[in-house]
Amino acid sequence: MDFDLTREQEMIRKEVRRFAQSEIAPVAVDLDEREEFSVALTRKMGEIGLFGMFVSEAYEGQGLDYIATLSPWRRWPGWTAPRRPPSPPAIRLASGRFTTSAARPKSANTCPGCVPGQAIWGFGLTEPTAGSDAGGSKTTAMRDGSHWVINGSKIFITNAASEMTLGVTVQAVTGSRPNGKPEYTCFIVENGTRGFKAVPMKKKMMWRASNTAELYFDDVRVPAENILGRPGDGFHQMLKTLDGGRLSIAAMGLGGAQGAYDAALSYARKREQFGQPISKFQAVAFKLADSAMEIECGRNLLYKACWLRDQKRSFEKEAAMAKLYCSELMGRVANHAVQIHGGYGLMKEYNVERFYRDQKLLDIGEGTSEVQRIVISRYIGC
Ligand SMILES: Cc1cc2nc3c(=O)[nH]c(=O)nc-3n(C[C@H](O)[C@H](O)[C@H](O)COP(=O)(O)OP(=O)(O)OC[C@H]3O[C@@H](n4cnc5c(N)ncnc54)[C@H](O)[C@@H]3O)c2cc1C
């Protein structure tokens, strides 16, 4: 067994760390305060290749493995903007994993500009009445000659309403299966298509520098070649996208936990009460010891899930476990970090309050913690 990163993976980790410290950390607090999605940072992230990491070389990416792609996140300091790395569907689209129909030229399968960070793309699954129960989607698409006509709405869609957004991948009901259940199909809807509107959602408690939108589809006509894969593939595609996305959320949890822990350890060594650093008090030291141990557990769980995926083996159960564990891990560590900072931990100028707020989405996005437990319990045969 080899727990070391390869030379290439280590180099990538260092470069991303350098970028995060020099480019993201200095503006993270301000972006959070102003609720601003940073186009400039997104472009810079694209320039250093962050959005092409697991996109195949055929589509201008680097074709790296998951460990190389997700290991840098483990120490993502000041982790704020834009939280979600390349939007999964954009990447999937760009990588040709789920390509559009053969009628669509190959070049059109790529979200132009996504890999170099000139554009972003949204992933539209959640609806006002269909969140955890994604199978309850009400958005419909009806065939009309060589086109499909989409009607409905989506909510909480990341990256869907920024000035860099090119469009969204959207799941819609296109009929019924032989067993009577709805048939789902994914469509590519480009910005500017008549009847399609993306409205930014503001006043979030967390992820304030991330772009979130409500989407409205009012008789939106898209050509049949805008179907991703084949009609009826939609539900399977979305579930596959979520399996990969869970690894990303787990990496965010791990990186956030590491960031909160680093801040807490550093503060505890410097802050003196009763004539000594508070890190010398067992009550504080044990919180840090527990955090260090749990971060190590989370890292091993996440790396194993990534490794399984890189080996093209089944990784879905481990991805759900890593997502659940690392999300909740960040909650425990950020809670300790705020406690160790005392009153200062509640003030905005100390970063730990942001870790504390930002963590909450990880328990909810890409399938809630309850949904992860349902997934895991099915895999273990309950
Ligand atoms: C900032 C942000 C960004 C997001 N980005 C995207 C995106 O890019 N694309 C996208 O499609 N979605 C996105 N989402 C939506 C997110 O995935 C959903 O919010 C999430 O899946 C939960 O759905 P819901 O909010 O409707 O909650 P609900 O499904 O209504 O759940 C409410 C509560 O009930 C629990 N619950 C529900 N069903 C069960 C059950 N069977 N057993 C036990 N408990 C259950 C849940 O765990 C939860 O605690 C985003 C959300 C946010 C807040």
CSV table of N, CA and C and ligand atoms in Angstrom, one decimal, residues 84 122-133 154-159 204 206-207 210-212 242 361 363-371 374, ligand 1:
chain,number,residue,atom,x,y,z
A,84,ARG,N,-17.8,25.9,-5.9
A,84,ARG,CA,-17.9,24.8,-6.7
A,84,ARG,C,-16.9,24.9,-7.8
A,122,GLY,N,-24.3,25.6,-15.8
A,122,GLY,CA,-25.1,25.2,-14.6
A,122,GLY,C,-25.6,23.7,-14.8
A,123,PHE,N,-26.0,23.2,-13.7
A,123,PHE,CA,-26.5,21.8,-13.6
A,123,PHE,C,-27.9,21.8,-13.0
A,124,GLY,N,-28.9,21.7,-13.8
A,124,GLY,CA,-30.3,22.0,-13.2
A,124,GLY,C,-31.1,20.7,-13.0
A,125,LEU,N,-31.1,20.3,-11.7
A,125,LEU,CA,-31.8,19.1,-11.3
A,125,LEU,C,-32.9,19.5,-10.3
A,126,THR,N,-32.6,20.3,-9.2
A,126,THR,CA,-33.5,20.6,-8.2
A,126,THR,C,-34.6,21.5,-8.6
A,127,GLU,N,-35.8,21.2,-8.1
A,127,GLU,CA,-37.0,22.0,-8.4
A,127,GLU,C,-37.7,22.4,-7.1
A,128,PRO,N,-38.5,23.4,-7.1
A,128,PRO,CA,-39.2,23.8,-5.9
A,128,PRO,C,-39.9,22.7,-5.1
A,129,THR,N,-40.5,21.7,-5.9
A,129,THR,CA,-41.2,20.7,-5.2
A,129,THR,C,-40.4,19.3,-5.3
A,130,ALA,N,-39.2,19.3,-5.9
A,130,ALA,CA,-38.5,18.1,-6.0
A,130,ALA,C,-37.0,18.3,-5.7
A,131,GLY,N,-36.6,18.1,-4.4
A,131,GLY,CA,-35.3,18.3,-4.0
A,131,GLY,C,-34.6,16.9,-3.8
A,132,SER,N,-34.7,16.4,-2.6
A,132,SER,CA,-34.1,15.0,-2.3
A,132,SER,C,-34.8,14.0,-3.2
A,133,ASP,N,-36.1,14.2,-3.5
A,133,ASP,CA,-36.9,13.3,-4.3
A,133,ASP,C,-36.7,13.8,-5.8
A,154,LYS,N,-36.5,25.5,-12.1
A,154,LYS,CA,-35.5,24.9,-11.3
A,154,LYS,C,-35.1,25.9,-10.2
A,155,ILE,N,-34.5,25.4,-9.1
A,155,ILE,CA,-34.1,26.3,-8.0
A,155,ILE,C,-32.8,25.9,-7.5
A,156,PHE,N,-32.1,26.9,-6.9
A,156,PHE,CA,-30.7,26.7,-6.3
A,156,PHE,C,-29.7,26.3,-7.3
A,157,ILE,N,-29.7,26.7,-8.5
A,157,ILE,CA,-28.7,26.2,-9.5
A,157,ILE,C,-27.4,27.0,-9.5
A,158,THR,N,-26.3,26.3,-9.2
A,158,THR,CA,-25.0,27.0,-9.1
A,158,THR,C,-24.5,27.3,-10.5
A,159,ASN,N,-23.9,28.5,-10.5
A,159,ASN,CA,-23.2,28.9,-11.8
A,159,ASN,C,-24.2,29.3,-12.9
A,204,LYS,N,-27.8,34.7,0.8
A,204,LYS,CA,-27.5,33.3,1.3
A,204,LYS,C,-26.7,33.5,2.6
A,206,MET,N,-24.5,31.2,3.5
A,206,MET,CA,-23.1,30.7,3.2
A,206,MET,C,-22.9,30.7,1.7
A,207,TRP,N,-21.6,30.4,1.3
A,207,TRP,CA,-21.3,30.3,-0.1
A,207,TRP,C,-21.7,31.6,-0.8
A,210,SER,N,-20.6,32.4,-4.3
A,210,SER,CA,-21.0,31.5,-5.3
A,210,SER,C,-22.3,32.0,-6.0
A,211,ASN,N,-22.4,31.7,-7.3
A,211,ASN,CA,-23.5,32.2,-8.0
A,211,ASN,C,-24.6,31.2,-8.0
A,212,THR,N,-25.8,31.6,-7.5
A,212,THR,CA,-27.0,30.6,-7.4
A,212,THR,C,-28.2,31.2,-8.0
A,242,LEU,N,-24.1,13.0,-9.9
A,242,LEU,CA,-24.1,13.2,-8.4
A,242,LEU,C,-23.0,12.4,-7.7
A,361,LEU,N,-23.9,24.1,3.9
A,361,LEU,CA,-24.3,23.7,2.6
A,361,LEU,C,-23.9,22.2,2.3
A,363,ASP,N,-23.8,19.7,4.2
A,363,ASP,CA,-24.8,18.8,4.7
A,363,ASP,C,-26.0,18.6,3.8
A,364,ILE,N,-26.2,19.6,2.9
A,364,ILE,CA,-27.5,19.7,2.2
A,364,ILE,C,-27.3,19.5,0.6
A,365,GLY,N,-26.3,20.1,0.1
A,365,GLY,CA,-26.1,20.0,-1.4
A,365,GLY,C,-25.6,18.6,-1.9
A,366,GLU,N,-25.9,18.3,-3.1
A,366,GLU,CA,-25.4,17.0,-3.7
A,366,GLU,C,-26.0,15.8,-3.0
A,367,GLY,N,-27.2,16.0,-2.4
A,367,GLY,CA,-27.8,15.0,-1.6
A,367,GLY,C,-27.6,15.2,-0.1
A,368,THR,N,-28.6,15.4,0.7
A,368,THR,CA,-28.5,15.7,2.1
A,368,THR,C,-27.8,14.6,2.9
A,369,SER,N,-27.4,14.9,4.1
A,369,SER,CA,-26.8,13.8,4.9
A,369,SER,C,-27.7,12.7,5.1
A,370,GLU,N,-29.0,13.0,5.2
A,370,GLU,CA,-30.0,11.9,5.4
A,370,GLU,C,-30.0,11.0,4.1
A,371,VAL,N,-30.0,11.7,3.0
A,371,VAL,CA,-30.0,10.9,1.7
A,371,VAL,C,-28.7,10.1,1.6
A,374,ILE,N,-29.3,7.0,3.5
A,374,ILE,CA,-30.2,6.1,2.7
A,374,ILE,C,-29.4,5.4,1.7
B,1,LIG,C1,-26.2,27.1,-2.4
B,1,LIG,C2,-26.9,25.9,-3.1
B,1,LIG,C3,-26.4,25.4,-4.3
B,1,LIG,C4,-27.0,24.3,-4.9
B,1,LIG,N1,-26.6,24.0,-6.2
B,1,LIG,C5,-27.4,23.1,-6.9
B,1,LIG,C6,-27.1,22.9,-8.3
B,1,LIG,O1,-26.1,23.4,-8.9
B,1,LIG,N2,-27.9,22.0,-9.0
B,1,LIG,C7,-29.0,21.4,-8.4
B,1,LIG,O2,-29.7,20.7,-9.1
B,1,LIG,N3,-29.3,21.6,-7.1
B,1,LIG,C8,-28.5,22.5,-6.4
B,1,LIG,N4,-28.8,22.7,-5.0
B,1,LIG,C9,-30.0,22.0,-4.4
B,1,LIG,C10,-29.6,21.0,-3.4
B,1,LIG,O3,-29.1,19.9,-4.0
B,1,LIG,C11,-30.9,20.7,-2.6
B,1,LIG,O4,-31.2,21.8,-1.8
B,1,LIG,C12,-30.9,19.4,-1.8
B,1,LIG,O5,-30.8,18.3,-2.7
B,1,LIG,C13,-32.0,19.2,-0.9
B,1,LIG,O6,-33.3,19.4,-1.5
B,1,LIG,P1,-34.3,20.4,-0.8
B,1,LIG,O7,-33.6,21.7,-0.5
B,1,LIG,O8,-35.5,20.5,-1.7
B,1,LIG,O9,-34.7,19.8,0.6
B,1,LIG,P2,-35.8,18.6,0.8
B,1,LIG,O10,-35.6,17.5,-0.1
B,1,LIG,O11,-37.1,19.2,0.9
B,1,LIG,O12,-35.3,18.1,2.3
B,1,LIG,C14,-35.7,18.7,3.5
B,1,LIG,C15,-35.3,17.8,4.7
B,1,LIG,O13,-36.0,16.6,4.6
B,1,LIG,C16,-35.1,15.5,4.6
B,1,LIG,N5,-35.6,14.4,3.8
B,1,LIG,C17,-36.1,14.4,2.5
B,1,LIG,N6,-36.4,13.2,2.1
B,1,LIG,C18,-36.0,12.3,3.1
B,1,LIG,C19,-36.1,10.9,3.2
B,1,LIG,N7,-36.6,10.1,2.3
B,1,LIG,N8,-35.6,10.4,4.4
B,1,LIG,C20,-35.1,11.2,5.4
B,1,LIG,N9,-35.1,12.5,5.3
B,1,LIG,C21,-35.5,13.1,4.1
B,1,LIG,C22,-33.8,16.1,4.0
B,1,LIG,O14,-32.7,15.3,4.3
B,1,LIG,C23,-33.8,17.5,4.6
B,1,LIG,O15,-33.3,17.4,5.9
B,1,LIG,C24,-28.1,23.7,-4.3
B,1,LIG,C25,-28.6,24.1,-3.1
B,1,LIG,C26,-28.0,25.2,-2.5
B,1,LIG,C27,-28.6,25.7,-1.1
